[in-house]
Amino acid sequence: MPDELLQRLRRFTDQTFPGARQQFEDLVREGQHPTILFIGCSDSRLVPYLLTGTGPGDLFIVRNVGAFVPPHDGSAGYHGTAAAIEFAVLNLNVAHIVVCGHSHCGGIRALYEGVPAQATNLAAWLELGREAVLPVQVSPEALRRTEQRAVVLQLERLMAYPMVRAQVDAGRLALHGWHYVIEDGEVHVFDVRQGGFVPASRAEHSGTGPYAAPDPEALFNEIDASFAPAPHGA
């Protein structure tokens, strides 16, 4: 039986790498300097480089089930996502953090339908999205809304990371909430002033986060004090 993975590795070395050798050598010599931390779902249909038109050295990527952000206080246990956030902000000085959910997310559906009994780690992890669940029967519309609510929830949670809050308040870091609709091939970006998600084809920006004060008439009930700038001198 052919070893398909081995064939793919050899194809990269023999065919792909030669055309990008200089770029990789530069990245080794000069180090990595990505400007974007991309926190995305592990779903195989979500491909960050395709969505953003980027390549090696451009994105610092974290992926997990649901694109969730664990609490900074460590109450969810040790986690690589929290460590990556700290590294991206403190060591790499990224200018943007994108939280990207997507349509037809299995993790979000599992919040309504449950997971196998053996999936104890998955069950515990999914609790990070529990606040986004709606008190309704599961439906395509409820799932879509929950996927978007979960993105906003993660933006709020990011603001509890002291280094994130400090950089946001200083105007050196912007947070962006995205919801990728797979079947349409379009990302909907969160607009804090409109209180919802807007297709990128009609949006005025790539998404706003807690660095902008929310509109009190906003439609999204997820917007709260987390999005307001910290008091001067706080």
PDB file of C-alpha atoms in Angstrom:
ATOM      1  CA  MET A   1       0.000   0.000   0.000  1.00  0.00           C
ATOM      2  CA  PRO A   2       1.533   3.342  -1.045  1.00  0.00           C
ATOM      3  CA  ASP A   3       2.535   5.670   1.790  1.00  0.00           C
ATOM      4  CA  GLU A   4       0.670   8.798   0.683  1.00  0.00           C
ATOM      5  CA  LEU A   5       2.052  10.984   3.465  1.00  0.00           C
ATOM      6  CA  LEU A   6       5.624  10.085   2.574  1.00  0.00           C
ATOM      7  CA  GLN A   7       4.918  10.912  -1.063  1.00  0.00           C
ATOM      8  CA  ARG A   8       3.574  14.328  -0.038  1.00  0.00           C
ATOM      9  CA  LEU A   9       6.680  15.038   2.061  1.00  0.00           C
ATOM     10  CA  ARG A  10       8.958  14.168  -0.826  1.00  0.00           C
ATOM     11  CA  ARG A  11       6.894  16.286  -3.216  1.00  0.00           C
ATOM     12  CA  PHE A  12       7.319  19.286  -0.919  1.00  0.00           C
ATOM     13  CA  THR A  13      11.089  18.832  -0.710  1.00  0.00           C
ATOM     14  CA  ASP A  14      11.580  18.137  -4.408  1.00  0.00           C
ATOM     15  CA  GLN A  15       9.002  20.412  -6.024  1.00  0.00           C
ATOM     16  CA  THR A  16       7.657  23.069  -3.656  1.00  0.00           C
ATOM     17  CA  PHE A  17      10.618  24.022  -1.483  1.00  0.00           C
ATOM     18  CA  PRO A  18      13.123  24.888  -4.253  1.00  0.00           C
ATOM     19  CA  GLY A  19      10.959  27.797  -5.413  1.00  0.00           C
ATOM     20  CA  ALA A  20      10.682  29.181  -1.873  1.00  0.00           C
ATOM     21  CA  ARG A  21      14.156  28.334  -0.589  1.00  0.00           C
ATOM     22  CA  GLN A  22      15.341  31.950  -0.413  1.00  0.00           C
ATOM     23  CA  GLN A  23      12.231  33.012   1.519  1.00  0.00           C
ATOM     24  CA  PHE A  24      12.716  30.285   4.118  1.00  0.00           C
ATOM     25  CA  GLU A  25      16.429  31.031   4.419  1.00  0.00           C
ATOM     26  CA  ASP A  26      15.593  34.697   5.046  1.00  0.00           C
ATOM     27  CA  LEU A  27      13.067  33.703   7.705  1.00  0.00           C
ATOM     28  CA  VAL A  28      15.692  31.584   9.450  1.00  0.00           C
ATOM     29  CA  ARG A  29      18.362  34.283   9.266  1.00  0.00           C
ATOM     30  CA  GLU A  30      16.134  37.216  10.237  1.00  0.00           C
ATOM     31  CA  GLY A  31      13.667  35.347  12.440  1.00  0.00           C
ATOM     32  CA  GLN A  32       9.907  35.426  12.249  1.00  0.00           C
ATOM     33  CA  HIS A  33       8.055  38.733  12.447  1.00  0.00           C
ATOM     34  CA  PRO A  34       4.369  37.999  11.888  1.00  0.00           C
ATOM     35  CA  THR A  35       1.979  40.874  12.511  1.00  0.00           C
ATOM     36  CA  ILE A  36      -1.144  38.735  12.932  1.00  0.00           C
ATOM     37  CA  LEU A  37      -2.106  36.137  15.517  1.00  0.00           C
ATOM     38  CA  PHE A  38      -4.779  33.973  13.900  1.00  0.00           C
ATOM     39  CA  ILE A  39      -6.906  31.952  16.341  1.00  0.00           C
ATOM     40  CA  GLY A  40      -9.006  29.611  14.239  1.00  0.00           C
ATOM     41  CA  CYS A  41     -11.021  26.441  14.479  1.00  0.00           C
ATOM     42  CA  SER A  42      -9.236  23.180  13.672  1.00  0.00           C
ATOM     43  CA  ASP A  43     -11.817  22.372  10.997  1.00  0.00           C
ATOM     44  CA  SER A  44     -10.043  21.185   7.831  1.00  0.00           C
ATOM     45  CA  ARG A  45     -12.222  23.436   5.657  1.00  0.00           C
ATOM     46  CA  LEU A  46     -10.823  26.568   7.271  1.00  0.00           C
ATOM     47  CA  VAL A  47      -7.506  27.453   5.614  1.00  0.00           C
ATOM     48  CA  PRO A  48      -6.033  30.685   7.089  1.00  0.00           C
ATOM     49  CA  TYR A  49      -3.463  31.245   4.352  1.00  0.00           C
ATOM     50  CA  LEU A  50      -6.128  31.028   1.638  1.00  0.00           C
ATOM     51  CA  LEU A  51      -8.492  33.395   3.450  1.00  0.00           C
ATOM     52  CA  THR A  52      -5.847  36.037   4.101  1.00  0.00           C
ATOM     53  CA  GLY A  53      -3.665  35.649   1.030  1.00  0.00           C
ATOM     54  CA  THR A  54      -0.587  35.196   3.202  1.00  0.00           C
ATOM     55  CA  GLY A  55       2.417  32.882   3.203  1.00  0.00           C
ATOM     56  CA  PRO A  56       5.279  31.681   5.393  1.00  0.00           C
ATOM     57  CA  GLY A  57       6.220  34.140   8.121  1.00  0.00           C
ATOM     58  CA  ASP A  58       3.010  36.195   7.875  1.00  0.00           C
ATOM     59  CA  LEU A  59       0.714  34.506  10.398  1.00  0.00           C
ATOM     60  CA  PHE A  60       1.238  33.149  13.910  1.00  0.00           C
ATOM     61  CA  ILE A  61      -1.457  30.471  13.983  1.00  0.00           C
ATOM     62  CA  VAL A  62      -3.305  28.789  16.833  1.00  0.00           C
ATOM     63  CA  ARG A  63      -6.025  26.285  16.032  1.00  0.00           C
ATOM     64  CA  ASN A  64      -8.328  24.343  18.311  1.00  0.00           C
ATOM     65  CA  VAL A  65     -11.869  22.991  18.378  1.00  0.00           C
ATOM     66  CA  GLY A  66     -14.213  25.980  18.090  1.00  0.00           C
ATOM     67  CA  ALA A  67     -11.486  28.666  17.995  1.00  0.00           C
ATOM     68  CA  PHE A  68     -11.892  29.125  21.742  1.00  0.00           C
ATOM     69  CA  VAL A  69      -9.778  31.235  24.092  1.00  0.00           C
ATOM     70  CA  PRO A  70      -9.219  29.814  27.599  1.00  0.00           C
ATOM     71  CA  PRO A  71      -9.326  32.152  30.604  1.00  0.00           C
ATOM     72  CA  HIS A  72      -6.085  33.906  31.460  1.00  0.00           C
ATOM     73  CA  ASP A  73      -6.385  32.930  35.128  1.00  0.00           C
ATOM     74  CA  GLY A  74      -5.554  29.307  34.338  1.00  0.00           C
ATOM     75  CA  SER A  75      -8.882  28.024  35.656  1.00  0.00           C
ATOM     76  CA  ALA A  76      -9.199  25.822  32.559  1.00  0.00           C
ATOM     77  CA  GLY A  77      -5.819  24.209  33.223  1.00  0.00           C
ATOM     78  CA  TYR A  78      -2.611  24.507  31.251  1.00  0.00           C
ATOM     79  CA  HIS A  79      -3.230  25.252  27.617  1.00  0.00           C
ATOM     80  CA  GLY A  80      -1.152  25.945  24.531  1.00  0.00           C
ATOM     81  CA  THR A  81      -3.626  28.528  23.249  1.00  0.00           C
ATOM     82  CA  ALA A  82      -3.077  30.772  26.267  1.00  0.00           C
ATOM     83  CA  ALA A  83       0.693  30.344  25.948  1.00  0.00           C
ATOM     84  CA  ALA A  84       0.552  31.225  22.242  1.00  0.00           C
ATOM     85  CA  ILE A  85      -1.434  34.394  22.951  1.00  0.00           C
ATOM     86  CA  GLU A  86       1.142  35.524  25.488  1.00  0.00           C
ATOM     87  CA  PHE A  87       4.026  34.704  23.145  1.00  0.00           C
ATOM     88  CA  ALA A  88       2.408  36.492  20.193  1.00  0.00           C
ATOM     89  CA  VAL A  89       1.741  39.676  22.162  1.00  0.00           C
ATOM     90  CA  LEU A  90       4.813  39.836  24.410  1.00  0.00           C
ATOM     91  CA  ASN A  91       7.504  38.325  22.174  1.00  0.00           C
ATOM     92  CA  LEU A  92       6.313  38.882  18.622  1.00  0.00           C
ATOM     93  CA  ASN A  93       4.465  42.179  19.237  1.00  0.00           C
ATOM     94  CA  VAL A  94       1.689  41.320  16.809  1.00  0.00           C
ATOM     95  CA  ALA A  95      -0.523  44.206  15.724  1.00  0.00           C
ATOM     96  CA  HIS A  96      -3.670  42.139  15.117  1.00  0.00           C
ATOM     97  CA  ILE A  97      -5.446  39.199  16.714  1.00  0.00           C
ATOM     98  CA  VAL A  98      -8.086  37.487  14.591  1.00  0.00           C
ATOM     99  CA  VAL A  99     -10.590  35.056  16.112  1.00  0.00           C
ATOM    100  CA  CYS A 100     -12.119  33.097  13.245  1.00  0.00           C
ATOM    101  CA  GLY A 101     -15.110  30.805  13.586  1.00  0.00           C
ATOM    102  CA  HIS A 102     -17.019  29.316  10.676  1.00  0.00           C
ATOM    103  CA  SER A 103     -20.293  27.884   9.428  1.00  0.00           C
ATOM    104  CA  HIS A 104     -21.203  24.235  10.050  1.00  0.00           C
ATOM    105  CA  CYS A 105     -18.861  24.048  13.047  1.00  0.00           C
ATOM    106  CA  GLY A 106     -18.949  20.611  14.645  1.00  0.00           C
ATOM    107  CA  GLY A 107     -17.746  21.995  17.954  1.00  0.00           C
ATOM    108  CA  ILE A 108     -20.623  24.442  18.163  1.00  0.00           C
ATOM    109  CA  ARG A 109     -23.135  21.739  17.213  1.00  0.00           C
ATOM    110  CA  ALA A 110     -21.707  19.535  19.958  1.00  0.00           C
ATOM    111  CA  LEU A 111     -22.625  22.199  22.505  1.00  0.00           C
ATOM    112  CA  TYR A 112     -26.248  21.338  21.730  1.00  0.00           C
ATOM    113  CA  GLU A 113     -25.994  17.626  20.956  1.00  0.00           C
ATOM    114  CA  GLY A 114     -23.200  16.480  23.278  1.00  0.00           C
ATOM    115  CA  VAL A 115     -20.084  14.366  22.652  1.00  0.00           C
ATOM    116  CA  PRO A 116     -19.202  10.672  23.111  1.00  0.00           C
ATOM    117  CA  ALA A 117     -18.727   9.602  26.731  1.00  0.00           C
ATOM    118  CA  GLN A 118     -15.059   8.824  26.104  1.00  0.00           C
ATOM    119  CA  ALA A 119     -14.352  12.400  24.922  1.00  0.00           C
ATOM    120  CA  THR A 120     -13.785  13.806  28.398  1.00  0.00           C
ATOM    121  CA  ASN A 121     -11.221  16.394  27.317  1.00  0.00           C
ATOM    122  CA  LEU A 122     -13.426  17.559  24.461  1.00  0.00           C
ATOM    123  CA  ALA A 123     -16.432  17.912  26.766  1.00  0.00           C
ATOM    124  CA  ALA A 124     -14.445  20.046  29.204  1.00  0.00           C
ATOM    125  CA  TRP A 125     -12.991  22.176  26.390  1.00  0.00           C
ATOM    126  CA  LEU A 126     -16.403  22.873  24.842  1.00  0.00           C
ATOM    127  CA  GLU A 127     -17.544  24.496  28.073  1.00  0.00           C
ATOM    128  CA  LEU A 128     -15.490  27.512  26.958  1.00  0.00           C
ATOM    129  CA  GLY A 129     -18.250  28.149  24.434  1.00  0.00           C
ATOM    130  CA  ARG A 130     -21.208  27.385  26.682  1.00  0.00           C
ATOM    131  CA  GLU A 131     -22.142  31.043  27.223  1.00  0.00           C
ATOM    132  CA  ALA A 132     -22.782  31.409  23.490  1.00  0.00           C
ATOM    133  CA  VAL A 133     -25.515  28.737  23.457  1.00  0.00           C
ATOM    134  CA  LEU A 134     -29.067  29.943  22.872  1.00  0.00           C
ATOM    135  CA  PRO A 135     -32.051  28.623  24.858  1.00  0.00           C
ATOM    136  CA  VAL A 136     -33.730  27.319  21.696  1.00  0.00           C
ATOM    137  CA  GLN A 137     -34.086  24.115  19.723  1.00  0.00           C
ATOM    138  CA  VAL A 138     -31.109  23.437  17.496  1.00  0.00           C
ATOM    139  CA  SER A 139     -31.626  24.710  13.955  1.00  0.00           C
ATOM    140  CA  PRO A 140     -29.416  26.075  11.152  1.00  0.00           C
ATOM    141  CA  GLU A 141     -30.200  29.632  12.254  1.00  0.00           C
ATOM    142  CA  ALA A 142     -29.498  28.875  15.923  1.00  0.00           C
ATOM    143  CA  LEU A 143     -26.188  27.259  15.004  1.00  0.00           C
ATOM    144  CA  ARG A 144     -25.187  30.208  12.827  1.00  0.00           C
ATOM    145  CA  ARG A 145     -26.004  32.682  15.572  1.00  0.00           C
ATOM    146  CA  THR A 146     -24.188  30.571  18.158  1.00  0.00           C
ATOM    147  CA  GLU A 147     -21.086  30.385  15.965  1.00  0.00           C
ATOM    148  CA  GLN A 148     -21.039  34.164  15.776  1.00  0.00           C
ATOM    149  CA  ARG A 149     -21.822  34.651  19.458  1.00  0.00           C
ATOM    150  CA  ALA A 150     -18.924  32.332  20.288  1.00  0.00           C
ATOM    151  CA  VAL A 151     -16.529  34.535  18.311  1.00  0.00           C
ATOM    152  CA  VAL A 152     -17.615  37.592  20.288  1.00  0.00           C
ATOM    153  CA  LEU A 153     -17.259  35.652  23.530  1.00  0.00           C
ATOM    154  CA  GLN A 154     -13.634  34.899  22.699  1.00  0.00           C
ATOM    155  CA  LEU A 155     -12.940  38.564  21.950  1.00  0.00           C
ATOM    156  CA  GLU A 156     -14.285  39.417  25.385  1.00  0.00           C
ATOM    157  CA  ARG A 157     -12.145  36.727  26.989  1.00  0.00           C
ATOM    158  CA  LEU A 158      -9.042  38.003  25.213  1.00  0.00           C
ATOM    159  CA  MET A 159      -9.512  41.348  26.929  1.00  0.00           C
ATOM    160  CA  ALA A 160      -8.928  39.646  30.294  1.00  0.00           C
ATOM    161  CA  TYR A 161      -5.328  38.937  29.262  1.00  0.00           C
ATOM    162  CA  PRO A 162      -3.399  41.837  30.841  1.00  0.00           C
ATOM    163  CA  MET A 163      -0.908  42.101  27.978  1.00  0.00           C
ATOM    164  CA  VAL A 164      -3.718  42.131  25.412  1.00  0.00           C
ATOM    165  CA  ARG A 165      -5.673  44.775  27.307  1.00  0.00           C
ATOM    166  CA  ALA A 166      -2.597  46.969  27.707  1.00  0.00           C
ATOM    167  CA  GLN A 167      -1.722  46.829  24.015  1.00  0.00           C
ATOM    168  CA  VAL A 168      -5.322  47.426  22.939  1.00  0.00           C
ATOM    169  CA  ASP A 169      -5.684  50.440  25.219  1.00  0.00           C
ATOM    170  CA  ALA A 170      -2.365  51.806  23.934  1.00  0.00           C
ATOM    171  CA  GLY A 171      -3.634  51.549  20.362  1.00  0.00           C
ATOM    172  CA  ARG A 172      -0.927  49.077  19.367  1.00  0.00           C
ATOM    173  CA  LEU A 173      -3.161  46.019  19.020  1.00  0.00           C
ATOM    174  CA  ALA A 174      -6.477  45.497  17.221  1.00  0.00           C
ATOM    175  CA  LEU A 175      -8.843  42.570  17.744  1.00  0.00           C
ATOM    176  CA  HIS A 176     -10.919  41.196  14.882  1.00  0.00           C
ATOM    177  CA  GLY A 177     -13.851  38.767  15.009  1.00  0.00           C
ATOM    178  CA  TRP A 178     -14.509  36.776  11.837  1.00  0.00           C
ATOM    179  CA  HIS A 179     -17.117  34.211  10.836  1.00  0.00           C
ATOM    180  CA  TYR A 180     -16.248  32.314   7.663  1.00  0.00           C
ATOM    181  CA  VAL A 181     -19.261  31.066   5.697  1.00  0.00           C
ATOM    182  CA  ILE A 182     -17.753  28.087   3.915  1.00  0.00           C
ATOM    183  CA  GLU A 183     -20.440  27.627   1.273  1.00  0.00           C
ATOM    184  CA  ASP A 184     -20.325  31.308   0.260  1.00  0.00           C
ATOM    185  CA  GLY A 185     -16.562  31.678   0.322  1.00  0.00           C
ATOM    186  CA  GLU A 186     -16.895  34.876   2.345  1.00  0.00           C
ATOM    187  CA  VAL A 187     -15.836  36.032   5.776  1.00  0.00           C
ATOM    188  CA  HIS A 188     -18.281  38.104   7.806  1.00  0.00           C
ATOM    189  CA  VAL A 189     -16.473  40.564  10.069  1.00  0.00           C
ATOM    190  CA  PHE A 190     -17.711  41.733  13.447  1.00  0.00           C
ATOM    191  CA  ASP A 191     -18.587  45.402  13.603  1.00  0.00           C
ATOM    192  CA  VAL A 192     -18.891  46.463  17.222  1.00  0.00           C
ATOM    193  CA  ARG A 193     -20.806  49.643  16.370  1.00  0.00           C
ATOM    194  CA  GLN A 194     -23.380  47.852  14.259  1.00  0.00           C
ATOM    195  CA  GLY A 195     -23.586  45.083  16.816  1.00  0.00           C
ATOM    196  CA  GLY A 196     -23.270  42.244  14.335  1.00  0.00           C
ATOM    197  CA  PHE A 197     -21.383  40.585  11.520  1.00  0.00           C
ATOM    198  CA  VAL A 198     -21.084  42.176   8.078  1.00  0.00           C
ATOM    199  CA  PRO A 199     -19.962  40.409   4.872  1.00  0.00           C
ATOM    200  CA  ALA A 200     -16.439  41.489   3.962  1.00  0.00           C
ATOM    201  CA  SER A 201     -17.722  42.491   0.513  1.00  0.00           C
ATOM    202  CA  ARG A 202     -19.825  45.201   2.170  1.00  0.00           C
ATOM    203  CA  ALA A 203     -17.722  45.974   5.242  1.00  0.00           C
ATOM    204  CA  GLU A 204     -15.846  49.225   5.784  1.00  0.00           C
ATOM    205  CA  HIS A 205     -13.037  47.509   7.704  1.00  0.00           C
ATOM    206  CA  SER A 206     -11.647  44.077   8.585  1.00  0.00           C
ATOM    207  CA  GLY A 207     -13.538  43.944  11.861  1.00  0.00           C
ATOM    208  CA  THR A 208     -13.529  45.980  15.034  1.00  0.00           C
ATOM    209  CA  GLY A 209     -12.887  44.789  18.544  1.00  0.00           C
ATOM    210  CA  PRO A 210     -12.799  46.196  22.052  1.00  0.00           C
ATOM    211  CA  TYR A 211     -10.670  49.179  21.083  1.00  0.00           C
ATOM    212  CA  ALA A 212     -13.882  50.937  19.974  1.00  0.00           C
ATOM    213  CA  ALA A 213     -16.595  51.932  22.430  1.00  0.00           C
ATOM    214  CA  PRO A 214     -19.811  50.025  21.645  1.00  0.00           C
ATOM    215  CA  ASP A 215     -22.964  51.646  20.378  1.00  0.00           C
ATOM    216  CA  PRO A 216     -25.500  51.501  23.258  1.00  0.00           C
ATOM    217  CA  GLU A 217     -28.175  50.608  20.728  1.00  0.00           C
ATOM    218  CA  ALA A 218     -26.180  47.641  19.375  1.00  0.00           C
ATOM    219  CA  LEU A 219     -28.175  44.522  18.604  1.00  0.00           C
ATOM    220  CA  PHE A 220     -25.696  41.999  19.974  1.00  0.00           C
ATOM    221  CA  ASN A 221     -26.346  41.323  23.631  1.00  0.00           C
ATOM    222  CA  GLU A 222     -22.806  39.881  23.902  1.00  0.00           C
ATOM    223  CA  ILE A 223     -21.365  43.402  23.851  1.00  0.00           C
ATOM    224  CA  ASP A 224     -20.695  44.532  27.386  1.00  0.00           C
ATOM    225  CA  ALA A 225     -18.251  46.500  29.497  1.00  0.00           C
ATOM    226  CA  SER A 226     -15.407  44.301  28.226  1.00  0.00           C
ATOM    227  CA  PHE A 227     -15.473  46.304  25.011  1.00  0.00           C
ATOM    228  CA  ALA A 228     -15.168  49.705  26.610  1.00  0.00           C
ATOM    229  CA  PRO A 229     -11.724  51.311  26.900  1.00  0.00           C
ATOM    230  CA  ALA A 230     -10.211  51.136  30.361  1.00  0.00           C
ATOM    231  CA  PRO A 231     -10.460  54.309  32.468  1.00  0.00           C
ATOM    232  CA  HIS A 232      -7.516  56.654  31.941  1.00  0.00           C
ATOM    233  CA  GLY A 233      -4.610  55.585  34.085  1.00  0.00           C
ATOM    234  CA  ALA A 234      -6.085  52.149  34.880  1.00  0.00           C
TER     235      ALA A 234
END
